[in-house]
Tab-separated table of C-alpha atoms in Angstrom:
chain	number	residue	atom	x	y	z
A	21	MET	CA	-16.357	4.688	51.443
A	22	LEU	CA	-16.488	4.317	55.222
A	23	ALA	CA	-20.033	3.967	56.484
A	24	LEU	CA	-20.537	5.226	60.066
A	25	ASN	CA	-23.447	4.804	62.411
A	26	ALA	CA	-24.124	8.080	64.165
A	27	GLY	CA	-26.025	7.519	67.401
A	28	LEU	CA	-28.110	10.584	68.179
A	29	SER	CA	-30.358	10.930	71.225
A	30	PHE	CA	-32.712	13.479	72.693
A	31	ALA	CA	-34.633	13.417	75.985
A	32	GLN	CA	-37.190	15.151	78.138
A	33	VAL	CA	-35.667	15.971	81.522
A	34	PRO	CA	-37.809	15.856	84.721
A	35	GLY	CA	-38.428	19.301	86.282
A	36	PRO	CA	-38.539	20.310	89.935
A	37	ALA	CA	-40.632	18.467	92.491
A	38	GLY	CA	-44.262	18.908	91.906
A	39	ALA	CA	-43.952	19.448	88.198
A	40	PRO	CA	-47.104	18.492	86.301
A	41	HIS	CA	-45.335	16.264	83.715
A	42	PRO	CA	-43.927	12.866	84.700
A	43	PRO	CA	-40.305	12.101	83.777
A	44	THR	CA	-39.622	10.203	80.516
A	45	GLU	CA	-36.624	8.138	79.330
A	46	ALA	CA	-34.169	9.397	76.697
A	47	VAL	CA	-34.908	8.359	73.089
A	48	GLU	CA	-31.916	7.392	70.880
A	49	ILE	CA	-32.067	7.643	67.056
A	50	LYS	CA	-29.396	5.833	65.036
A	51	LEU	CA	-28.505	7.252	61.589
A	52	ASP	CA	-26.481	5.656	58.789
A	53	THR	CA	-23.966	8.082	57.339
A	54	VAL	CA	-21.140	8.017	54.814
A	55	THR	CA	-17.949	10.001	55.184
A	56	VAL	CA	-17.040	12.063	52.134
A	57	GLN	CA	-13.492	11.176	51.114
A	58	ARG	CA	-10.881	12.038	48.523
A	59	GLY	CA	-9.630	9.682	45.825
A	60	ASP	CA	-9.126	9.047	42.116
A	61	LEU	CA	-12.015	8.457	39.733
A	62	GLN	CA	-12.018	7.122	36.184
A	63	GLN	CA	-14.641	6.761	33.487
A	64	THR	CA	-13.801	3.715	31.388
A	65	VAL	CA	-15.054	1.711	28.428
A	66	GLU	CA	-14.783	-2.022	29.010
A	67	ALA	CA	-13.970	-4.496	26.233
A	68	VAL	CA	-12.511	-7.938	25.616
A	69	GLY	CA	-9.724	-8.622	23.158
A	70	LYS	CA	-6.856	-10.777	21.965
A	71	LEU	CA	-3.119	-10.319	21.721
A	72	GLN	CA	-1.561	-10.612	18.269
A	73	PHE	CA	1.758	-9.950	16.550
A	74	HIS	CA	2.464	-6.300	15.822
A	75	HIS	CA	5.348	-6.736	13.351
A	76	PHE	CA	5.921	-9.956	11.422
A	77	ALA	CA	7.049	-11.091	7.962
A	78	ASP	CA	6.662	-14.248	5.885
A	79	VAL	CA	9.610	-16.009	4.275
A	80	ASN	CA	9.176	-16.607	0.532
A	81	VAL	CA	11.519	-17.862	-2.174
A	82	GLN	CA	12.717	-15.663	-5.019
A	83	VAL	CA	13.216	-18.524	-7.478
A	84	ALA	CA	11.493	-21.830	-8.121
A	85	GLY	CA	13.190	-24.958	-6.932
A	86	GLN	CA	13.276	-27.646	-4.271
A	87	ILE	CA	13.884	-27.086	-0.549
A	88	LYS	CA	17.176	-28.663	0.398
A	89	GLU	CA	17.305	-27.859	4.121
A	90	VAL	CA	15.329	-25.913	6.758
A	91	LEU	CA	17.841	-24.228	9.062
A	92	CYS	CA	15.610	-23.190	12.003
A	93	ALA	CA	12.554	-24.303	13.963
A	94	VAL	CA	9.652	-22.644	15.779
A	95	GLY	CA	10.912	-20.603	18.713
A	96	ASP	CA	14.390	-19.968	17.304
A	97	ALA	CA	15.713	-16.406	17.251
A	98	VAL	CA	16.993	-15.258	13.855
A	99	GLN	CA	18.772	-12.183	12.535
A	100	GLU	CA	17.751	-10.198	9.458
A	101	GLY	CA	19.683	-11.316	6.401
A	102	LYS	CA	20.838	-14.613	7.889
A	103	PRO	CA	19.836	-17.781	5.966
A	104	VAL	CA	16.846	-19.733	7.261
A	105	MET	CA	16.462	-22.190	4.332
A	106	GLU	CA	18.491	-23.622	1.477
A	107	ILE	CA	16.986	-24.539	-1.895
A	108	SER	CA	18.140	-26.082	-5.142
A	109	PRO	CA	16.992	-23.717	-7.924
A	110	ALA	CA	15.217	-25.330	-10.862
A	111	VAL	CA	17.472	-24.058	-13.684
A	112	ARG	CA	18.540	-25.630	-17.008
A	113	ALA	CA	21.845	-23.879	-17.547
A	114	GLU	CA	23.413	-26.629	-19.682
A	115	SER	CA	20.530	-26.955	-22.124
A	116	ASN	CA	20.255	-23.174	-22.405
A	117	LEU	CA	23.962	-22.872	-23.196
A	118	ALA	CA	23.650	-25.549	-25.893
A	119	GLN	CA	20.695	-23.732	-27.419
A	120	MET	CA	22.696	-20.506	-27.418
A	121	ALA	CA	25.521	-22.195	-29.364
A	122	ARG	CA	23.061	-23.523	-31.938
A	123	LEU	CA	21.455	-20.086	-32.413
A	124	ARG	CA	24.809	-18.413	-32.907
A	125	ALA	CA	25.693	-20.988	-35.575
A	126	GLU	CA	22.371	-20.381	-37.297
A	127	LEU	CA	23.018	-16.661	-37.167
A	128	ALA	CA	26.416	-17.048	-38.812
A	129	ASP	CA	24.932	-19.179	-41.587
A	130	GLN	CA	22.045	-16.829	-42.130
A	131	GLN	CA	24.352	-13.819	-42.203
A	132	ALA	CA	26.360	-15.499	-45.005
A	133	GLN	CA	23.147	-16.125	-46.944
A	134	THR	CA	22.179	-12.499	-46.427
A	135	ASP	CA	25.512	-11.292	-47.769
A	136	PHE	CA	25.088	-13.506	-50.872
A	137	ALA	CA	21.537	-12.174	-51.376
A	138	GLU	CA	22.878	-8.605	-51.263
A	139	LEU	CA	25.451	-9.424	-53.994
A	140	GLN	CA	22.752	-11.015	-56.136
A	141	PHE	CA	20.512	-7.986	-55.748
A	142	LYS	CA	23.349	-5.570	-56.690
A	143	ARG	CA	24.238	-7.626	-59.782
A	144	GLN	CA	20.620	-7.785	-60.948
A	145	THR	CA	20.288	-4.043	-60.423
A	146	GLN	CA	23.366	-3.368	-62.593
A	147	LEU	CA	22.141	-5.708	-65.320
A	148	LYS	CA	18.764	-4.017	-65.274
A	149	ALA	CA	20.444	-0.640	-65.837
A	150	GLN	CA	22.048	-2.154	-68.964
A	151	ASN	CA	18.752	-3.805	-70.027
A	152	ALA	CA	20.557	-7.141	-69.714
A	153	THR	CA	18.061	-8.873	-67.384
A	154	ARG	CA	14.331	-9.124	-66.863
A	155	GLU	CA	12.325	-7.191	-64.261
A	156	GLU	CA	11.186	-10.438	-62.643
A	157	SER	CA	14.806	-11.401	-61.851
A	158	VAL	CA	15.428	-8.047	-60.167
A	159	GLU	CA	12.316	-8.322	-57.960
A	160	SER	CA	13.141	-11.922	-57.089
A	161	SER	CA	16.615	-10.933	-55.872
A	162	ARG	CA	15.104	-8.036	-53.862
A	163	MET	CA	12.672	-10.406	-52.165
A	164	ASN	CA	15.408	-12.933	-51.362
A	165	LEU	CA	17.486	-10.190	-49.695
A	166	ALA	CA	14.552	-8.977	-47.583
A	167	SER	CA	13.757	-12.551	-46.487
A	168	ALA	CA	17.392	-13.207	-45.508
A	169	ARG	CA	17.534	-10.015	-43.443
A	170	ALA	CA	14.263	-10.938	-41.664
A	171	ARG	CA	15.669	-14.334	-40.702
A	172	VAL	CA	18.766	-12.617	-39.278
A	173	ASP	CA	16.543	-10.348	-37.164
A	174	SER	CA	14.529	-13.341	-35.921
A	175	ILE	CA	17.624	-15.244	-34.835
A	176	ASN	CA	18.979	-12.148	-33.072
A	177	ALA	CA	15.697	-11.841	-31.149
A	178	GLN	CA	15.910	-15.471	-30.036
A	179	ILE	CA	19.483	-14.921	-28.912
A	180	GLN	CA	18.491	-11.877	-26.830
A	181	GLN	CA	15.668	-13.811	-25.196
A	182	LEU	CA	17.981	-16.697	-24.385
A	183	GLU	CA	20.597	-14.313	-23.010
A	184	ALA	CA	17.982	-12.995	-20.563
A	185	THR	CA	17.176	-16.566	-19.544
A	186	LEU	CA	20.836	-17.352	-18.993
A	187	LYS	CA	21.212	-14.202	-16.905
A	188	PHE	CA	18.219	-15.250	-14.797
A	189	ASP	CA	19.699	-18.725	-14.379
A	190	GLU	CA	22.947	-17.203	-13.228
A	191	GLU	CA	21.110	-14.957	-10.773
A	192	SER	CA	19.018	-17.871	-9.517
A	193	SER	CA	22.095	-19.906	-8.755
A	194	ARG	CA	23.037	-17.196	-6.246
A	195	HIS	CA	19.734	-17.606	-4.314
A	196	ARG	CA	20.384	-21.016	-2.902
A	197	GLN	CA	20.103	-19.554	0.605
A	198	VAL	CA	16.831	-17.873	1.653
A	199	PRO	CA	17.496	-14.980	4.110
A	200	ALA	CA	15.336	-13.866	7.065
A	201	PRO	CA	13.367	-10.715	6.154
A	202	LEU	CA	13.624	-9.318	9.707
A	203	SER	CA	15.135	-10.019	13.114
A	204	GLY	CA	12.829	-11.835	15.497
A	205	THR	CA	11.496	-15.233	16.502
A	206	VAL	CA	10.307	-18.017	14.217
A	207	VAL	CA	6.614	-18.525	15.015
A	208	ALA	CA	5.539	-20.832	12.160
A	209	VAL	CA	7.275	-23.302	9.823
A	210	ASN	CA	5.464	-24.980	6.924
A	211	ALA	CA	8.547	-25.874	4.854
A	212	ARG	CA	10.123	-29.318	4.716
A	213	PRO	CA	13.145	-30.721	2.899
A	214	GLY	CA	12.316	-32.015	-0.566
A	215	GLN	CA	9.307	-29.737	-0.997
A	216	THR	CA	8.969	-28.118	-4.425
A	217	VAL	CA	8.373	-24.373	-4.252
A	218	SER	CA	7.661	-21.626	-6.743
A	219	VAL	CA	7.605	-17.859	-6.735
A	220	GLY	CA	4.290	-16.467	-5.446
A	221	GLN	CA	2.775	-19.854	-4.650
A	222	ALA	CA	-0.573	-19.931	-2.819
A	223	GLY	CA	-1.137	-21.449	0.599
A	224	PRO	CA	0.374	-20.844	4.031
A	225	PRO	CA	3.775	-19.138	4.181
A	226	LEU	CA	6.850	-21.343	4.223
A	227	MET	CA	7.978	-19.612	7.424
A	228	ARG	CA	6.798	-16.685	9.562
A	229	ILE	CA	9.082	-14.537	11.715
A	230	ALA	CA	7.711	-12.091	14.305
A	231	ASP	CA	9.238	-9.356	16.440
A	232	LEU	CA	7.950	-10.220	19.932
A	233	SER	CA	9.321	-7.117	21.652
A	234	GLN	CA	5.996	-5.378	20.993
A	235	MET	CA	2.495	-6.851	20.762
A	236	THR	CA	-0.835	-5.527	19.508
A	237	VAL	CA	-4.110	-5.784	21.447
A	238	GLN	CA	-7.187	-6.100	19.264
A	239	ALA	CA	-10.228	-5.233	21.395
A	240	ARG	CA	-13.879	-5.563	20.347
A	241	VAL	CA	-15.844	-2.482	21.438
A	242	ALA	CA	-19.633	-2.175	21.213
A	243	GLU	CA	-21.011	0.509	18.916
A	244	VAL	CA	-22.637	2.353	21.863
A	245	ASP	CA	-19.164	2.903	23.367
A	246	VAL	CA	-16.835	3.170	20.361
A	247	THR	CA	-17.761	6.816	19.680
A	248	ARG	CA	-16.288	7.742	23.090
A	249	LEU	CA	-12.844	6.484	22.113
A	250	LYS	CA	-10.151	8.778	20.736
A	251	ARG	CA	-6.710	8.128	19.322
A	252	GLY	CA	-3.949	8.433	21.921
A	253	MET	CA	-6.069	7.737	25.013
A	254	THR	CA	-4.700	5.346	27.641
A	255	ALA	CA	-5.743	1.697	27.491
A	256	ASN	CA	-5.070	-0.766	30.326
A	257	PHE	CA	-5.572	-4.502	30.180
A	258	GLN	CA	-5.181	-7.665	32.210
A	259	THR	CA	-4.805	-11.247	31.020
A	260	PRO	CA	-5.688	-14.471	32.905
A	261	GLY	CA	-2.162	-15.768	32.413
A	262	TYR	CA	-0.766	-13.129	34.815
A	263	PRO	CA	-3.318	-12.489	37.603
A	264	GLY	CA	-2.964	-9.115	39.294
A	265	ARG	CA	-0.761	-7.578	36.588
A	266	THR	CA	-1.763	-4.659	34.387
A	267	TRP	CA	-0.253	-3.529	31.082
A	268	SER	CA	-0.815	-0.150	29.429
A	269	GLY	CA	-0.687	1.307	25.939
A	270	LYS	CA	-2.015	4.154	23.791
A	271	LEU	CA	-4.960	3.703	21.449
A	272	ARG	CA	-3.642	3.649	17.879
A	273	GLN	CA	-6.607	3.006	15.620
A	274	VAL	CA	-10.326	2.339	15.526
A	275	ILE	CA	-11.100	0.162	12.502
A	276	PRO	CA	-14.044	1.964	10.836
A	277	VAL	CA	-15.822	-1.199	9.651
A	278	PRO	CA	-17.717	-3.713	11.813
A	279	ALA	CA	-15.828	-6.695	13.159
A	280	ASP	CA	-16.378	-9.976	11.332
A	281	GLY	CA	-19.631	-11.690	12.230
A	282	THR	CA	-21.225	-8.666	13.924
A	283	GLY	CA	-23.962	-6.260	12.922
A	284	GLU	CA	-25.777	-8.767	10.702
A	285	GLN	CA	-29.304	-10.129	11.056
A	286	GLY	CA	-30.015	-8.362	14.317
A	287	LYS	CA	-26.634	-9.066	15.923
A	288	GLN	CA	-24.979	-6.379	18.011
A	289	THR	CA	-22.308	-4.426	16.156
A	290	PHE	CA	-18.727	-4.360	17.444
A	291	TYR	CA	-15.632	-2.558	16.153
A	292	ASN	CA	-11.993	-3.599	16.420
A	293	VAL	CA	-9.776	-1.173	18.317
A	294	LEU	CA	-5.971	-1.550	18.186
A	295	PHE	CA	-3.186	-0.477	20.513
A	296	GLU	CA	0.375	-1.628	21.187
A	297	VAL	CA	2.106	-2.732	24.374
A	298	ASP	CA	5.826	-3.199	25.003
A	299	ASN	CA	6.861	-6.801	25.649
A	300	PRO	CA	10.614	-6.681	26.422
A	301	GLU	CA	10.617	-9.943	28.378
A	302	GLN	CA	8.389	-11.662	25.798
A	303	GLU	CA	5.936	-12.676	28.512
A	304	LEU	CA	2.886	-11.859	26.418
A	305	MET	CA	2.062	-14.309	23.633
A	306	SER	CA	-0.147	-14.185	20.577
A	307	GLY	CA	-3.690	-15.402	21.196
A	308	MET	CA	-3.860	-14.499	24.909
A	309	SER	CA	-7.254	-13.111	25.935
A	310	THR	CA	-7.438	-9.650	27.512
A	311	GLN	CA	-9.832	-7.579	29.608
A	312	VAL	CA	-9.393	-3.990	28.394
A	313	GLN	CA	-10.303	-0.676	30.037
A	314	PHE	CA	-10.096	2.447	27.882
A	315	ILE	CA	-9.797	5.528	30.139
A	316	VAL	CA	-12.274	8.050	28.741
A	317	ALA	CA	-11.892	10.604	31.568
A	318	GLN	CA	-10.288	10.726	35.015
A	319	ALA	CA	-9.999	12.954	38.080
A	320	LYS	CA	-7.108	12.856	40.565
A	321	ASP	CA	-7.535	13.522	44.311
A	322	ALA	CA	-11.212	14.375	43.834
A	323	VAL	CA	-13.951	14.707	46.473
A	324	LEU	CA	-15.939	11.487	46.078
A	325	LEU	CA	-19.469	10.492	47.053
A	326	PRO	CA	-21.302	7.186	46.471
A	327	ALA	CA	-23.438	7.620	43.373
A	328	ASN	CA	-26.441	5.898	44.945
A	329	LEU	CA	-26.841	8.853	47.367
A	330	LEU	CA	-27.707	11.171	44.471
A	331	GLY	CA	-31.333	11.598	43.613
A	332	LYS	CA	-32.821	13.439	40.699
A	333	ARG	CA	-31.062	16.453	39.247
A	334	ASP	CA	-32.910	19.771	39.464
A	335	ALA	CA	-33.355	22.349	36.710
A	336	ALA	CA	-30.035	23.975	37.624
A	337	GLY	CA	-28.198	20.674	37.298
A	338	MET	CA	-27.660	20.302	41.068
A	339	TYR	CA	-28.307	17.357	43.382
A	340	GLN	CA	-29.643	17.487	46.924
A	341	VAL	CA	-28.087	15.538	49.817
A	342	ASN	CA	-28.592	15.562	53.591
A	343	VAL	CA	-25.548	16.347	55.719
A	344	VAL	CA	-25.166	15.689	59.464
A	345	ASN	CA	-23.246	18.745	60.672
A	346	LEU	CA	-20.987	19.226	63.673
A	347	GLU	CA	-23.985	20.218	65.820
A	348	ARG	CA	-25.452	16.795	65.064
A	349	ARG	CA	-28.211	18.355	63.028
A	350	ILE	CA	-29.363	17.334	59.555
A	351	VAL	CA	-29.087	20.111	56.977
A	352	VAL	CA	-29.915	20.099	53.269
A	353	ARG	CA	-27.014	20.725	50.891
A	354	LYS	CA	-26.971	21.166	47.115
A	355	VAL	CA	-23.970	19.717	45.307
A	356	LYS	CA	-22.551	19.946	41.793
A	357	ILE	CA	-21.341	16.694	40.216
A	358	GLY	CA	-18.539	16.177	37.665
A	359	LEU	CA	-17.409	12.715	36.569
A	360	ARG	CA	-19.745	9.905	37.497
A	361	THR	CA	-19.608	6.132	37.375
A	362	THR	CA	-22.074	3.501	38.506
A	363	GLN	CA	-20.496	3.514	41.979
A	364	GLN	CA	-18.953	6.929	42.619
A	365	ALA	CA	-19.398	10.573	41.679
A	366	GLN	CA	-16.971	13.508	41.724
A	367	VAL	CA	-18.235	16.419	43.827
A	368	LEU	CA	-17.253	19.767	42.311
A	369	SER	CA	-18.926	21.947	44.956
A	370	GLY	CA	-21.201	21.674	47.987
A	371	LEU	CA	-19.281	19.098	50.039
A	372	GLU	CA	-15.849	18.770	51.591
A	373	ALA	CA	-13.869	15.689	52.479
A	374	GLY	CA	-14.670	14.456	55.998
A	375	GLU	CA	-18.305	15.590	56.075
A	376	GLN	CA	-21.018	13.078	56.957
A	377	VAL	CA	-23.817	12.456	54.427
A	378	LEU	CA	-27.014	10.785	55.544
A	379	VAL	CA	-27.933	7.464	53.999
A	380	GLY	CA	-31.642	6.948	53.525
A	381	PRO	CA	-34.622	9.205	54.397
A	382	VAL	CA	-34.524	11.952	57.020
A	383	PRO	CA	-35.924	10.709	60.359
A	384	THR	CA	-38.462	12.572	62.537
A	385	PRO	CA	-37.731	15.038	63.976
A	386	ALA	CA	-35.744	16.471	61.113
A	387	LEU	CA	-33.588	18.635	63.355
A	388	LEU	CA	-32.117	16.685	66.240
A	389	PRO	CA	-30.743	18.435	69.327
A	390	LYS	CA	-27.535	17.427	71.002
A	391	PRO	CA	-27.873	14.712	73.639
A	392	VAL	CA	-28.937	16.232	77.031
A	393	ALA	CA	-27.497	14.856	80.282
A	394	PRO	CA	-30.095	13.829	82.938
A	395	ALA	CA	-30.786	16.487	85.614
A	396	ALA	CA	-29.627	15.979	89.232
A	397	ALA	CA	-32.223	14.928	91.844
A	398	PRO	CA	-33.786	17.881	93.801
């Protein structure tokens, strides 16, 4: 806002010769005024935050084994499906094949014993029909046949289990190369040659790959402000690493639980708010600090007035200001206010751009005449 000093003066002019009143000097009154101007106004919610990866994936092995070689390092660009590690699977194919041969031999032997037990049972059954054998012999042959068949079933079950193991071993031998789960940049490597790995092991990931073309800003917003935020609103931020630059995004999500370490034992409560920003040149990096402004409301090309010139609002919701008009007189004007910040207010009615608003109290006299030129000598 442009502050102007309006110099106003008024005088008593000497009358004709012989007038009863002596001449007096002109009195000048200086007034501080502000010119009403047009501009843009925004209501914002301020917050601090951090940049983090938006899309990333961890590299894990599909079979147990030992890492043979790590094919990339931190900072390398990789393509989805391309190998990033080689491992030696921990399989025992030879011993499993030998066990399979032994089980098949046992099955053949047991099948022969089962066939013999069936013949014995048939013979005892025929003899029993002719009353040529005892009941105990018949039952004994029946039991021997049932036992032989059970052993055949057991060996078949072991063979099926071993076949599954051999199939897994064969499949594992094909996973000597560990592929990248997505295209991006390697941002962490915790694997080393010779390291023994297993499926689903705990601890840090062997490797992490992130897509750096888009980043996420995680901002911490105080609970008094978070209710003003809505999904899809514009969010701008700056980071100390690039002074003078501003990035923008759209609010994606307000996490509905307090941020870690807040809202406990009298601490102020904050909520994490997330939005994404494009990063085609990969200038922004994970962990950078940000100063975020969420735009709650805005007005374009609005009539603006310094907020400190507004007093108390009356019952009709209007504010009273003092305007210095074109006749250099001070007149009272009621104005209606829209958006308002700590520094500026949007004037909806009552003022126009270019008008002069008085700063401070109204001087005496309240109505000031135009400056009067001194009269000529008689």
